[in-house]
Short mmCIF file of C-alpha atoms in Angstrom, two decimals:
data_model
loop_
_atom_site.label_atom_id
_atom_site.label_comp_id
_atom_site.label_asym_id
_atom_site.label_seq_id
_atom_site.Cartn_x
_atom_site.Cartn_y
_atom_site.Cartn_z
CA MET E 581 -85.95 1.36 -134.89
CA LEU E 582 -86.31 0.08 -138.15
CA VAL E 583 -89.67 -0.61 -139.68
CA ASN E 584 -89.98 -3.57 -141.99
CA THR E 585 -91.68 -1.66 -144.84
CA ASP E 586 -88.83 0.66 -145.17
CA VAL E 587 -86.31 -2.25 -145.13
CA LEU E 588 -88.49 -3.78 -148.06
CA GLU E 589 -88.93 -0.64 -149.69
CA THR E 590 -84.88 -0.05 -149.90
CA ILE E 591 -84.58 -3.63 -151.01
CA ARG E 592 -87.13 -3.19 -153.72
CA MET E 593 -85.54 0.14 -154.99
CA LEU E 594 -82.20 -1.35 -155.21
CA GLU E 595 -83.01 -4.98 -156.39
CA LYS E 596 -86.19 -4.20 -158.91
CA GLU E 597 -85.73 -0.47 -159.71
CA LYS E 598 -81.90 -0.52 -160.32
CA LEU E 599 -81.43 2.30 -157.81
CA ASP E 600 -77.38 2.61 -157.97
CA VAL E 601 -74.76 4.94 -157.22
CA ARG E 602 -73.64 5.70 -160.97
CA THR E 603 -70.11 6.87 -160.16
CA ILE E 604 -67.62 7.86 -157.01
CA THR E 605 -65.43 10.26 -158.87
CA MET E 606 -62.14 11.26 -157.22
CA GLY E 607 -60.86 14.70 -158.40
CA ILE E 608 -57.08 15.20 -158.10
CA SER E 609 -55.25 18.13 -158.62
CA LEU E 610 -52.43 17.93 -161.42
CA LEU E 611 -50.85 21.57 -160.74
CA ASP E 612 -47.97 20.33 -158.86
CA CYS E 613 -46.98 17.85 -161.74
CA LEU E 614 -46.57 20.50 -164.37
CA SER E 615 -43.14 21.10 -165.85
CA ASP E 616 -41.80 22.48 -169.18
CA ASN E 617 -41.09 18.85 -170.17
CA ALA E 618 -43.69 16.74 -171.46
CA ASP E 619 -42.11 13.65 -170.40
CA ALA E 620 -41.32 14.63 -166.75
CA THR E 621 -44.87 15.99 -166.50
CA ALA E 622 -46.41 12.60 -167.68
CA SER E 623 -44.62 10.44 -165.21
CA ARG E 624 -45.28 12.67 -162.39
CA ILE E 625 -48.91 12.75 -163.55
CA TYR E 626 -48.81 8.95 -163.76
CA ASN E 627 -47.38 8.55 -160.62
CA LYS E 628 -49.70 11.28 -158.55
CA ILE E 629 -52.83 9.50 -159.83
CA CYS E 630 -51.60 5.97 -159.08
CA ASN E 631 -50.57 7.06 -155.67
CA THR E 632 -53.51 9.24 -154.70
CA ALA E 633 -56.35 6.85 -156.34
CA ASN E 634 -54.81 3.44 -156.04
CA ALA E 635 -57.40 2.49 -153.16
CA LEU E 636 -60.23 3.96 -154.95
CA VAL E 637 -61.72 0.77 -156.59
CA ALA E 638 -61.36 -1.61 -153.92
CA THR E 639 -62.60 0.94 -151.48
CA GLY E 640 -65.75 1.35 -153.90
CA GLU E 641 -66.41 -2.40 -153.96
CA ASP E 642 -65.80 -2.73 -150.02
CA ILE E 643 -68.82 -0.10 -149.72
CA GLU E 644 -71.12 -1.87 -152.29
CA ARG E 645 -70.74 -5.08 -150.53
CA GLU E 646 -71.38 -3.75 -147.14
CA PHE E 647 -74.15 -1.67 -147.87
CA GLY E 648 -75.73 -3.51 -150.83
CA VAL E 649 -75.65 -0.42 -153.11
CA PRO E 650 -74.26 -1.25 -156.57
CA ILE E 651 -71.65 1.36 -157.42
CA ILE E 652 -71.10 1.29 -161.01
CA ASN E 653 -68.29 3.09 -161.96
CA LYS E 654 -65.21 4.66 -160.10
CA ARG E 655 -63.58 7.53 -161.79
CA VAL E 656 -60.93 10.05 -161.56
CA ALA E 657 -61.08 13.53 -162.94
CA VAL E 658 -58.09 15.68 -162.94
CA THR E 659 -57.20 19.38 -163.57
CA PRO E 660 -57.77 20.81 -167.02
CA VAL E 661 -54.99 19.29 -168.73
CA SER E 662 -54.71 22.49 -171.29
CA LEU E 663 -53.12 24.06 -168.29
CA ALA E 664 -49.82 22.41 -168.77
CA ALA E 665 -49.31 24.91 -171.55
CA PHE E 666 -47.40 23.12 -174.07
CA ASN E 667 -46.54 24.19 -177.77
CA LYS E 668 -46.68 20.77 -179.60
CA THR E 669 -49.75 18.45 -179.81
CA GLN E 670 -47.50 15.53 -179.53
CA GLU E 671 -46.85 16.81 -176.00
CA TYR E 672 -50.37 16.96 -174.95
CA ILE E 673 -50.73 13.47 -176.42
CA LYS E 674 -48.29 11.92 -174.14
CA ILE E 675 -50.30 13.34 -170.90
CA ALA E 676 -53.23 11.77 -172.49
CA GLU E 677 -51.31 8.49 -172.66
CA SER E 678 -50.13 8.60 -169.29
CA LEU E 679 -53.91 9.22 -167.94
CA ASP E 680 -55.09 6.33 -169.86
CA LYS E 681 -52.03 4.21 -168.23
CA ALA E 682 -52.52 5.44 -164.75
CA ALA E 683 -56.49 4.63 -165.30
CA ASN E 684 -55.79 1.12 -166.15
CA GLU E 685 -53.39 0.60 -163.72
CA ILE E 686 -55.87 1.48 -160.80
CA GLY E 687 -58.66 -0.09 -162.58
CA ILE E 688 -61.19 2.60 -162.98
CA ASN E 689 -63.64 2.88 -165.46
CA PHE E 690 -62.98 6.61 -166.93
CA ILE E 691 -60.68 9.40 -166.26
CA GLY E 692 -61.70 12.75 -167.36
CA GLY E 693 -60.06 16.30 -167.42
CA TYR E 694 -58.48 16.44 -171.09
CA SER E 695 -60.00 19.66 -170.94
CA ALA E 696 -59.73 23.34 -171.55
CA LEU E 697 -61.78 26.24 -170.83
CA VAL E 698 -61.81 28.88 -173.42
CA GLN E 699 -65.07 30.58 -172.82
CA LYS E 700 -63.62 33.90 -173.31
CA GLY E 701 -60.60 33.41 -175.80
CA ILE E 702 -58.48 31.05 -176.80
CA SER E 703 -54.44 31.08 -175.90
CA ALA E 704 -51.90 29.68 -178.28
CA THR E 705 -51.22 26.65 -176.07
CA ASP E 706 -55.07 26.47 -175.68
CA LYS E 707 -55.34 26.15 -179.70
CA VAL E 708 -52.44 23.38 -179.68
CA PHE E 709 -54.53 21.37 -176.90
CA ILE E 710 -57.68 21.39 -178.67
CA ASP E 711 -55.91 20.26 -181.98
CA SER E 712 -54.62 17.36 -180.05
CA ILE E 713 -58.12 16.06 -178.92
CA PRO E 714 -58.99 13.92 -181.93
CA GLU E 715 -55.68 11.84 -181.73
CA ALA E 716 -55.62 11.98 -178.17
CA LEU E 717 -58.93 10.17 -177.76
CA ALA E 718 -58.39 7.97 -180.57
CA LEU E 719 -55.08 6.49 -179.02
CA THR E 720 -56.46 6.16 -175.52
CA GLY E 721 -59.63 4.47 -174.09
CA LYS E 722 -60.60 5.58 -170.79
CA VAL E 723 -59.49 9.41 -171.30
CA CYS E 724 -62.47 11.65 -171.71
CA SER E 725 -62.44 15.47 -172.89
CA SER E 726 -64.16 18.61 -172.81
CA VAL E 727 -64.06 22.15 -173.98
CA ASN E 728 -66.12 24.81 -172.31
CA VAL E 729 -66.83 27.42 -174.67
CA ALA E 730 -69.31 29.73 -173.05
CA THR E 731 -70.40 31.01 -170.02
CA THR E 732 -73.12 33.40 -168.65
CA LYS E 733 -70.51 35.84 -167.33
CA ALA E 734 -68.09 35.76 -170.48
CA GLY E 735 -70.74 35.18 -173.30
CA ILE E 736 -69.97 32.71 -176.18
CA ASN E 737 -66.63 32.40 -177.63
CA PHE E 738 -67.51 31.86 -181.37
CA ASP E 739 -64.34 30.99 -182.51
CA ALA E 740 -64.27 28.23 -180.32
CA VAL E 741 -67.68 27.19 -181.34
CA GLY E 742 -66.45 27.23 -184.87
CA LEU E 743 -63.28 25.18 -183.88
CA MET E 744 -65.56 22.46 -182.05
CA GLY E 745 -67.41 21.31 -185.49
CA THR E 746 -64.29 20.64 -186.97
CA THR E 747 -62.70 18.98 -183.90
CA ILE E 748 -65.81 16.64 -183.74
CA LYS E 749 -65.48 15.79 -187.43
CA SER E 750 -61.82 14.81 -186.93
CA LEU E 751 -62.44 12.80 -183.79
CA ALA E 752 -65.36 10.62 -185.61
CA TYR E 753 -62.71 10.12 -188.57
CA GLU E 754 -60.05 9.15 -186.17
CA THR E 755 -62.61 6.59 -184.65
CA ARG E 756 -64.44 5.79 -187.68
CA HIS E 757 -63.74 2.07 -187.38
CA ALA E 758 -65.92 1.98 -184.33
CA ASP E 759 -68.99 3.91 -185.40
CA SER E 760 -66.79 7.27 -184.45
CA ILE E 761 -67.01 6.40 -180.66
CA GLY E 762 -64.38 8.93 -179.67
CA CYS E 763 -67.12 11.72 -180.20
CA ALA E 764 -69.03 9.83 -177.39
CA LYS E 765 -66.18 10.78 -174.83
CA PHE E 766 -65.83 14.46 -176.05
CA VAL E 767 -68.38 17.21 -174.60
CA VAL E 768 -68.67 20.89 -175.51
CA PHE E 769 -69.91 23.12 -172.51
CA ALA E 770 -71.64 26.06 -171.45
CA ASN E 771 -71.44 27.15 -168.06
CA ALA E 772 -69.43 23.92 -167.03
CA VAL E 773 -69.22 22.93 -163.60
CA SER E 774 -65.89 21.97 -162.03
CA ASP E 775 -67.09 19.37 -159.53
CA ASN E 776 -69.43 17.43 -161.87
CA PRO E 777 -68.75 13.60 -161.30
CA PHE E 778 -70.28 12.51 -164.56
CA MET E 779 -68.64 11.79 -167.84
CA ALA E 780 -67.56 12.77 -170.53
CA GLY E 781 -67.36 16.29 -168.80
CA ALA E 782 -65.96 15.71 -165.40
CA PHE E 783 -62.77 17.62 -164.58
CA HIS E 784 -60.96 18.88 -161.45
CA GLY E 785 -61.27 22.57 -161.53
CA ILE E 786 -58.41 24.76 -160.46
CA GLU E 787 -60.45 26.35 -157.56
CA GLU E 788 -60.70 22.99 -155.96
CA GLY E 789 -58.72 21.33 -153.31
CA GLU E 790 -55.76 18.89 -153.59
CA THR E 791 -58.22 15.66 -153.72
CA VAL E 792 -61.87 15.54 -153.64
CA ILE E 793 -64.62 12.76 -153.70
CA ASN E 794 -67.59 13.57 -155.58
CA VAL E 795 -70.63 11.16 -156.27
CA GLY E 796 -73.19 11.12 -158.97
CA VAL E 797 -76.24 8.98 -157.80
CA SER E 798 -78.66 7.52 -160.29
CA GLY E 799 -82.32 6.03 -160.16
CA PRO E 800 -84.73 6.74 -162.95
CA GLY E 801 -86.00 3.18 -162.23
CA ALA E 802 -87.05 4.23 -158.58
CA VAL E 803 -88.95 7.46 -159.69
CA LEU E 804 -90.54 5.58 -162.36
CA ALA E 805 -91.89 2.62 -160.13
CA ALA E 806 -93.18 5.70 -157.61
CA ILE E 807 -94.94 7.52 -160.33
CA SER E 808 -96.33 4.34 -162.17
CA LYS E 809 -98.48 4.13 -158.84
CA LEU E 810 -100.08 7.61 -159.33
CA GLN E 811 -102.51 7.13 -162.14
CA GLY E 812 -105.17 9.77 -162.39
CA GLU E 813 -103.60 11.89 -159.57
CA PRO E 814 -103.14 15.45 -160.05
CA ILE E 815 -99.70 16.73 -161.12
CA ASP E 816 -98.83 18.34 -157.66
CA VAL E 817 -99.03 14.69 -156.40
CA VAL E 818 -96.68 13.74 -158.93
CA CYS E 819 -94.37 16.42 -158.23
CA GLU E 820 -94.31 15.71 -154.39
CA THR E 821 -93.90 11.84 -155.05
CA ILE E 822 -90.70 12.68 -157.05
CA LYS E 823 -89.34 14.84 -154.68
CA LYS E 824 -89.83 12.12 -151.86
CA THR E 825 -88.28 9.39 -154.07
CA ALA E 826 -85.35 11.89 -154.80
CA PHE E 827 -84.72 12.60 -151.02
CA LYS E 828 -84.23 9.02 -150.55
CA ILE E 829 -82.04 8.36 -153.47
CA THR E 830 -79.83 11.18 -152.46
CA ARG E 831 -79.65 10.22 -149.03
CA ALA E 832 -78.23 6.76 -150.27
CA GLY E 833 -75.59 8.65 -152.31
CA GLN E 834 -74.89 10.80 -149.21
CA LEU E 835 -74.03 7.78 -147.25
CA VAL E 836 -71.74 6.11 -149.97
CA GLY E 837 -70.14 9.41 -150.35
CA ASN E 838 -69.24 10.09 -146.72
CA GLU E 839 -67.94 6.70 -146.45
CA ALA E 840 -65.88 6.40 -149.33
CA SER E 841 -64.25 10.14 -148.08
CA ARG E 842 -63.66 8.77 -144.58
CA ARG E 843 -61.95 5.60 -145.73
CA LEU E 844 -60.01 7.14 -148.36
CA GLY E 845 -58.91 10.25 -146.30
CA VAL E 846 -60.15 12.41 -148.93
CA PRO E 847 -62.59 15.42 -148.39
CA PHE E 848 -66.27 14.80 -149.76
CA GLY E 849 -67.07 17.46 -152.29
CA ILE E 850 -70.61 17.31 -153.69
CA LEU E 851 -73.12 14.72 -154.32
CA ASP E 852 -74.89 15.20 -158.08
CA LEU E 853 -78.38 13.62 -158.17
CA SER E 854 -78.77 13.64 -161.62
CA LEU E 855 -81.08 10.78 -162.77
CA ALA E 856 -78.86 9.10 -165.40
CA PRO E 857 -80.51 6.55 -167.39
CA THR E 858 -79.05 3.61 -168.76
CA PRO E 859 -79.95 1.21 -171.77
CA GLU E 860 -81.45 -1.20 -169.51
CA ILE E 861 -85.52 -1.64 -169.73
CA SER E 862 -87.00 0.64 -166.87
CA ASP E 863 -83.68 2.51 -166.25
CA SER E 864 -85.17 5.27 -168.54
CA VAL E 865 -86.12 8.96 -167.98
CA ALA E 866 -88.06 8.78 -171.09
CA ASP E 867 -90.02 6.15 -169.30
CA ILE E 868 -90.80 8.76 -166.74
CA LEU E 869 -91.98 11.53 -168.57
CA GLU E 870 -94.42 8.92 -170.53
CA ALA E 871 -95.38 7.59 -166.68
CA ILE E 872 -96.24 11.22 -165.86
CA GLY E 873 -98.56 11.23 -168.96
CA VAL E 874 -96.94 12.13 -172.22
CA GLY E 875 -98.03 9.12 -174.85
CA LYS E 876 -94.44 9.07 -176.40
CA THR E 877 -91.34 11.35 -175.45
CA GLY E 878 -91.32 14.02 -177.88
CA ALA E 879 -95.10 14.70 -177.70
CA HIS E 880 -96.54 17.97 -176.80
CA GLY E 881 -95.96 18.34 -172.84
CA THR E 882 -92.60 16.66 -173.10
CA THR E 883 -90.78 19.71 -172.05
CA ALA E 884 -93.34 20.44 -169.19
CA ALA E 885 -93.09 17.13 -167.75
CA LEU E 886 -89.27 17.22 -167.95
CA ALA E 887 -89.15 20.78 -166.19
CA LEU E 888 -91.36 19.31 -163.52
CA LEU E 889 -89.13 16.35 -162.97
CA THR E 890 -85.86 18.17 -162.98
CA ASP E 891 -87.24 20.61 -160.43
CA ALA E 892 -88.65 18.01 -158.07
CA VAL E 893 -85.36 16.00 -158.08
CA LYS E 894 -83.52 19.05 -157.24
CA LYS E 895 -85.71 19.93 -154.33
CA GLY E 896 -85.91 16.53 -152.82
CA GLY E 897 -82.03 16.45 -153.12
CA ILE E 898 -81.33 19.72 -151.53
CA MET E 899 -83.58 18.70 -148.50
CA ALA E 900 -81.50 15.33 -148.18
CA SER E 901 -77.95 16.66 -148.55
CA SER E 902 -76.33 20.06 -147.79
CA ASN E 903 -73.68 19.26 -150.37
CA VAL E 904 -75.67 19.08 -153.44
CA GLY E 905 -73.96 20.10 -156.55
CA GLY E 906 -72.64 19.48 -160.15
CA MET E 907 -75.74 19.68 -162.38
CA SER E 908 -78.52 17.57 -160.29
CA GLY E 909 -81.61 17.10 -162.46
CA ALA E 910 -82.32 14.53 -165.33
CA PHE E 911 -80.04 13.72 -168.07
CA ILE E 912 -81.76 13.02 -171.37
CA PRO E 913 -78.88 10.99 -173.49
CA VAL E 914 -80.29 9.43 -176.43
CA SER E 915 -78.10 6.27 -176.80
CA GLU E 916 -78.13 5.50 -173.31
CA ASP E 917 -81.94 5.59 -172.57
CA ALA E 918 -84.08 2.66 -174.23
CA GLY E 919 -87.44 5.01 -173.83
CA MET E 920 -85.33 7.79 -175.96
CA ILE E 921 -84.30 5.20 -178.56
CA SER E 922 -87.46 4.11 -178.96
CA ALA E 923 -89.29 7.62 -179.11
CA VAL E 924 -86.62 8.60 -182.03
CA LYS E 925 -87.17 5.38 -183.87
CA ALA E 926 -91.17 6.01 -183.78
CA GLY E 927 -90.26 9.32 -185.14
CA ALA E 928 -91.85 11.18 -182.24
CA LEU E 929 -88.74 12.59 -180.98
CA THR E 930 -86.90 15.11 -183.21
CA ILE E 931 -83.71 17.07 -182.70
CA ASP E 932 -85.93 20.34 -182.26
CA LYS E 933 -88.07 18.81 -179.63
CA LEU E 934 -84.91 17.57 -177.72
CA GLU E 935 -83.14 21.10 -178.18
CA ALA E 936 -86.32 22.61 -176.39
CA MET E 937 -86.06 20.04 -173.73
CA THR E 938 -82.42 21.01 -173.02
CA SER E 939 -83.52 24.10 -171.75
CA VAL E 940 -85.04 22.32 -168.67
CA CYS E 941 -82.79 19.42 -168.00
CA SER E 942 -79.94 19.13 -166.33
CA VAL E 943 -77.35 19.46 -169.13
CA GLY E 944 -78.08 19.28 -172.74
CA ILE E 945 -78.17 17.48 -176.27
CA ASP E 946 -76.42 14.37 -175.18
CA MET E 947 -75.19 11.26 -177.05
CA ILE E 948 -77.06 11.70 -180.37
CA ALA E 949 -75.63 10.38 -183.63
CA VAL E 950 -76.18 12.41 -186.42
CA PRO E 951 -75.21 11.22 -190.27
CA GLY E 952 -71.34 11.03 -190.69
CA ASP E 953 -71.60 13.76 -193.51
CA THR E 954 -72.81 16.39 -191.66
CA PRO E 955 -70.79 19.63 -192.32
CA ALA E 956 -68.53 20.83 -189.36
CA GLU E 957 -70.64 24.35 -189.49
CA THR E 958 -73.66 22.39 -189.00
CA LEU E 959 -72.30 20.75 -185.78
CA SER E 960 -71.10 24.04 -184.65
CA ALA E 961 -74.51 25.67 -185.03
CA LEU E 962 -75.93 23.06 -183.17
CA ILE E 963 -73.45 23.87 -180.40
CA ALA E 964 -74.21 27.55 -180.73
CA ASP E 965 -78.06 27.25 -180.30
CA GLU E 966 -77.02 24.84 -177.09
CA MET E 967 -74.71 27.40 -175.66
CA ALA E 968 -77.07 30.30 -176.31
CA ILE E 969 -79.55 28.41 -174.09
CA GLY E 970 -77.07 27.75 -171.44
CA VAL E 971 -75.78 31.39 -171.35
CA VAL E 972 -78.97 32.90 -171.45
CA ASN E 973 -80.53 30.89 -168.75
CA SER E 974 -77.78 30.47 -166.57
CA LYS E 975 -77.64 27.17 -166.57
CA THR E 976 -75.27 24.04 -167.70
CA THR E 977 -75.75 22.87 -171.24
CA ALA E 978 -73.62 20.77 -173.49
CA VAL E 979 -73.36 18.96 -176.77
CA ARG E 980 -72.05 15.61 -177.06
CA ALA E 981 -72.94 14.47 -180.75
CA ILE E 982 -71.43 11.84 -182.90
CA PRO E 983 -71.35 12.36 -186.67
CA VAL E 984 -71.16 8.42 -187.27
CA TYR E 985 -68.60 8.27 -190.09
CA GLY E 986 -70.11 6.23 -193.11
CA LYS E 987 -73.58 6.13 -191.89
CA LYS E 988 -76.76 7.65 -193.03
CA VAL E 989 -80.11 8.53 -191.43
CA GLY E 990 -82.02 5.49 -190.41
CA GLU E 991 -78.94 3.30 -189.67
CA MET E 992 -77.92 2.35 -186.12
CA ALA E 993 -74.79 3.49 -184.28
CA VAL E 994 -73.81 0.76 -181.52
CA PHE E 995 -71.19 1.98 -178.85
CA GLY E 996 -72.19 -0.66 -176.28
CA GLY E 997 -71.96 -0.92 -172.43
CA LEU E 998 -73.55 2.21 -170.71
CA LEU E 999 -72.90 4.12 -174.03
CA GLY E 1000 -75.75 2.07 -175.72
CA GLU E 1001 -76.88 2.66 -179.12
CA ALA E 1002 -78.44 5.22 -181.11
CA PRO E 1003 -80.42 5.59 -184.63
CA ILE E 1004 -78.86 8.18 -186.66
CA MET E 1005 -81.13 11.39 -186.58
CA PRO E 1006 -81.60 14.02 -189.29
CA LEU E 1007 -80.28 17.63 -188.55
CA ASN E 1008 -81.88 20.67 -190.30
CA SER E 1009 -79.87 20.49 -193.88
CA ASN E 1010 -79.80 24.14 -194.57
CA SER E 1011 -76.37 25.76 -194.09
CA SER E 1012 -75.20 27.41 -191.38
CA VAL E 1013 -71.78 27.85 -192.85
CA ASP E 1014 -71.92 31.70 -193.10
CA PHE E 1015 -73.02 32.19 -189.34
CA ILE E 1016 -70.12 30.08 -188.02
CA ARG E 1017 -67.38 31.45 -190.19
CA ARG E 1018 -68.04 35.02 -188.76
CA GLY E 1019 -66.22 33.91 -185.64
CA GLY E 1020 -65.65 36.36 -182.72
CA ARG E 1021 -67.47 36.60 -179.66
CA ILE E 1022 -71.03 36.74 -178.73
CA PRO E 1023 -71.15 39.35 -175.78
CA ALA E 1024 -72.44 38.07 -172.28
CA PRO E 1025 -76.25 38.78 -171.67
CA LEU E 1026 -77.51 41.51 -169.70
CA HIS E 1027 -78.42 39.80 -166.71
CA SER E 1028 -74.78 38.81 -166.16
CA PHE E 1029 -73.89 42.15 -165.09
CA ARG E 1030 -74.64 41.79 -161.20
CA ASN E 1031 -71.63 43.45 -159.78
CA MET V 1217 -71.18 -4.25 -137.28
CA LYS V 1218 -74.88 -3.95 -137.22
CA ALA V 1219 -76.71 -5.44 -140.44
CA VAL V 1220 -80.27 -6.25 -141.82
CA LEU V 1221 -80.58 -9.41 -143.28
CA THR V 1222 -83.19 -9.75 -145.58
CA VAL V 1223 -84.62 -13.32 -146.79
CA LEU V 1224 -87.06 -13.54 -149.41
CA GLY V 1225 -88.77 -16.41 -151.56
CA LYS V 1226 -91.26 -18.89 -151.92
CA ASP V 1227 -92.30 -20.41 -148.42
CA THR V 1228 -91.09 -23.85 -147.71
CA THR V 1229 -90.12 -25.89 -144.84
CA GLY V 1230 -86.79 -25.06 -143.24
CA ILE V 1231 -85.90 -21.61 -144.40
CA ILE V 1232 -85.16 -20.30 -141.17
CA TYR V 1233 -83.12 -23.44 -140.20
CA LYS V 1234 -80.92 -22.96 -143.47
CA VAL V 1235 -80.15 -19.34 -142.90
CA THR V 1236 -79.51 -19.51 -139.01
CA LYS V 1237 -77.41 -22.36 -139.36
CA ILE V 1238 -75.15 -20.33 -141.65
CA LEU V 1239 -75.32 -17.49 -139.22
CA TYR V 1240 -74.46 -19.80 -136.11
CA GLU V 1241 -71.24 -20.94 -138.17
CA PHE V 1242 -70.05 -17.55 -138.52
CA ASP V 1243 -71.05 -16.74 -134.76
CA ILE V 1244 -73.37 -14.12 -135.66
CA ASN V 1245 -75.86 -13.15 -133.19
CA ILE V 1246 -79.61 -12.32 -134.02
CA GLU V 1247 -80.90 -9.39 -132.16
CA ASP V 1248 -84.39 -9.03 -133.64
CA ILE V 1249 -86.41 -11.09 -135.99
CA SER V 1250 -89.69 -10.75 -137.72
CA GLN V 1251 -91.21 -12.66 -140.67
CA THR V 1252 -94.46 -12.57 -142.68
CA ILE V 1253 -95.83 -14.57 -145.55
CA VAL V 1254 -97.47 -12.53 -148.48
CA GLN V 1255 -99.53 -14.45 -150.96
CA GLY V 1256 -97.08 -17.54 -150.47
CA TYR V 1257 -93.82 -15.56 -150.42
CA PHE V 1258 -91.73 -15.83 -147.45
CA THR V 1259 -90.25 -12.59 -146.18
CA MET V 1260 -87.88 -12.58 -143.18
CA ILE V 1261 -86.04 -9.52 -141.91
CA MET V 1262 -83.42 -10.09 -139.03
CA LEU V 1263 -81.25 -7.50 -137.52
CA VAL V 1264 -77.87 -9.21 -136.90
CA ALA V 1265 -74.54 -8.42 -135.17
CA ILE V 1266 -71.61 -9.44 -137.30
CA PRO V 1267 -68.28 -9.79 -135.27
CA GLU V 1268 -65.51 -7.90 -136.71
CA SER V 1269 -63.51 -11.19 -137.52
CA VAL V 1270 -66.02 -12.16 -140.11
CA GLN V 1271 -64.96 -11.80 -143.76
CA LEU V 1272 -67.90 -10.33 -145.29
CA PRO V 1273 -67.44 -11.68 -148.76
CA GLU V 1274 -67.23 -15.07 -147.09
CA LEU V 1275 -70.50 -14.56 -145.59
CA THR V 1276 -72.52 -13.45 -148.65
CA LYS V 1277 -70.68 -16.41 -150.59
CA ARG V 1278 -72.36 -18.88 -148.09
CA LEU V 1279 -75.47 -16.98 -148.12
CA ASP V 1280 -75.56 -16.80 -152.01
CA GLU V 1281 -75.64 -20.67 -152.21
CA LEU V 1282 -79.11 -20.45 -150.79
CA LYS V 1283 -80.23 -18.83 -154.49
CA LYS V 1284 -80.24 -22.55 -155.63
CA GLU V 1285 -83.10 -22.93 -153.19
CA ASN V 1286 -85.01 -20.12 -154.64
CA LEU V 1287 -84.03 -17.84 -151.57
CA SER V 1288 -82.79 -14.35 -152.11
CA VAL V 1289 -80.69 -13.24 -149.03
CA GLN V 1290 -79.24 -9.86 -148.57
CA VAL V 1291 -77.00 -8.48 -145.82
CA GLN V 1292 -76.69 -4.71 -145.54
CA ARG V 1293 -75.40 -2.30 -142.97
CA THR V 1294 -78.32 -0.95 -140.98
CA ASP V 1295 -77.06 2.78 -141.95
CA ILE V 1296 -78.39 2.36 -145.54
CA PHE V 1297 -82.03 2.07 -144.01
CA ASP V 1298 -81.58 4.89 -141.38
CA ALA V 1299 -80.22 7.16 -144.13
CA MET V 1300 -82.81 6.39 -146.70
CA HIS V 1301 -85.99 6.33 -144.01
CA LYS V 1302 -85.06 8.93 -141.24
CA ILE V 1303 -84.56 12.60 -141.21
#
């Protein structure tokens, strides 16, 4: 029996508080498409994606209409493309182009998996692949790329960390006419998860099956609305309220995921219940932190508020679904969150505080715009710090930084759509060159030896 | 399919008439109905059975026409409410 107040609560969450399913992401294995000929591989990949995911968008729209739950993006994630093991960058670029063509053909928003896993070492073909990333992302529109350079088990591949700085710089240059937007489609990971439905980091891990449906739920607005009613209440009431709201959000996502899986005939993988903000007002993780009580995001107390938010979201989600995975917590991208943008502009949120926050959020330093003349080694060192946080704390961390070509601190970088806009933030100007140029590998931490 | 139809808007005469007229056109049976007025705002929740033959986009298009009269009408499968509010 339906209770009227429950019905109205759901309607309010969907209409006013912008509760949505951020993405239905179909994972597709490309292992059976690989061959030693790049043209043949590219054409097999195109055909496989088009045949497997042709109904994804229409099915998503049907579910959206029937349940009244907005599904913002439909995406595809594929097997890490570096596994194609080509010897020339142009061969990899052909694959990127075929991924982009397939994405346009089936009408999805993004396709992820132009990725490499090099946490322990970089093979000759991995190196060629990484070299291809700037051009591949400049030539395509919907392809997203990620490189995993560290895990708790393997340690940090310091050579790869060094390479990432120069890769990001060339990517920024290749897409200099659009505020270096290419860098928004590229993320460097520690402890990357192979069933993450969110971009730019989604890929279909080699341990996954043939195809899978993963769902990313969002809903900062719903959590914000719930907390806004709790002025003066003790912090444990806040935690409990977040947990209950996360439960409801997750259940909506689980329903959408199960329906998509059944209708497409593809097994359901995981539900990622990360609170993912959008640039729209009230759809902000920063606003939640401020509703919990910090005056402005970045103030002392922000890290603790974010920690309790992430934890309560996970707990509510785990109760609601037996298939919670991916990253699950709260994302803190700067350009995609109106509250974060405002905190940076006000000088309340600095890069150092942001880094501290990443030790308790679900991913890492995300969508920050930095000066175009930032040295590659400084970017690498920023990545090294973030990887260290991930490796030591056994969590996923990432860096998605955009050194905006030709722009300086104080200017704005404008990306548009879900990617939003960001004020250029200053980084520490002291040199990290000697540190990064050492190369090599930082060994795995002591607590990784569990065997 | 079983669905919940919610109507929200400023209270005026003829709201129930306008909504049920459309439902009648689509041969949709109303199984339960409740309505309240909170601070001048009309809120109606109906449990309806939509025949398989009904094309949902056509129904929502017709109901969206009521937006001109400041009425917001939503049709959603009952599963979403069960999922979010029942353990």
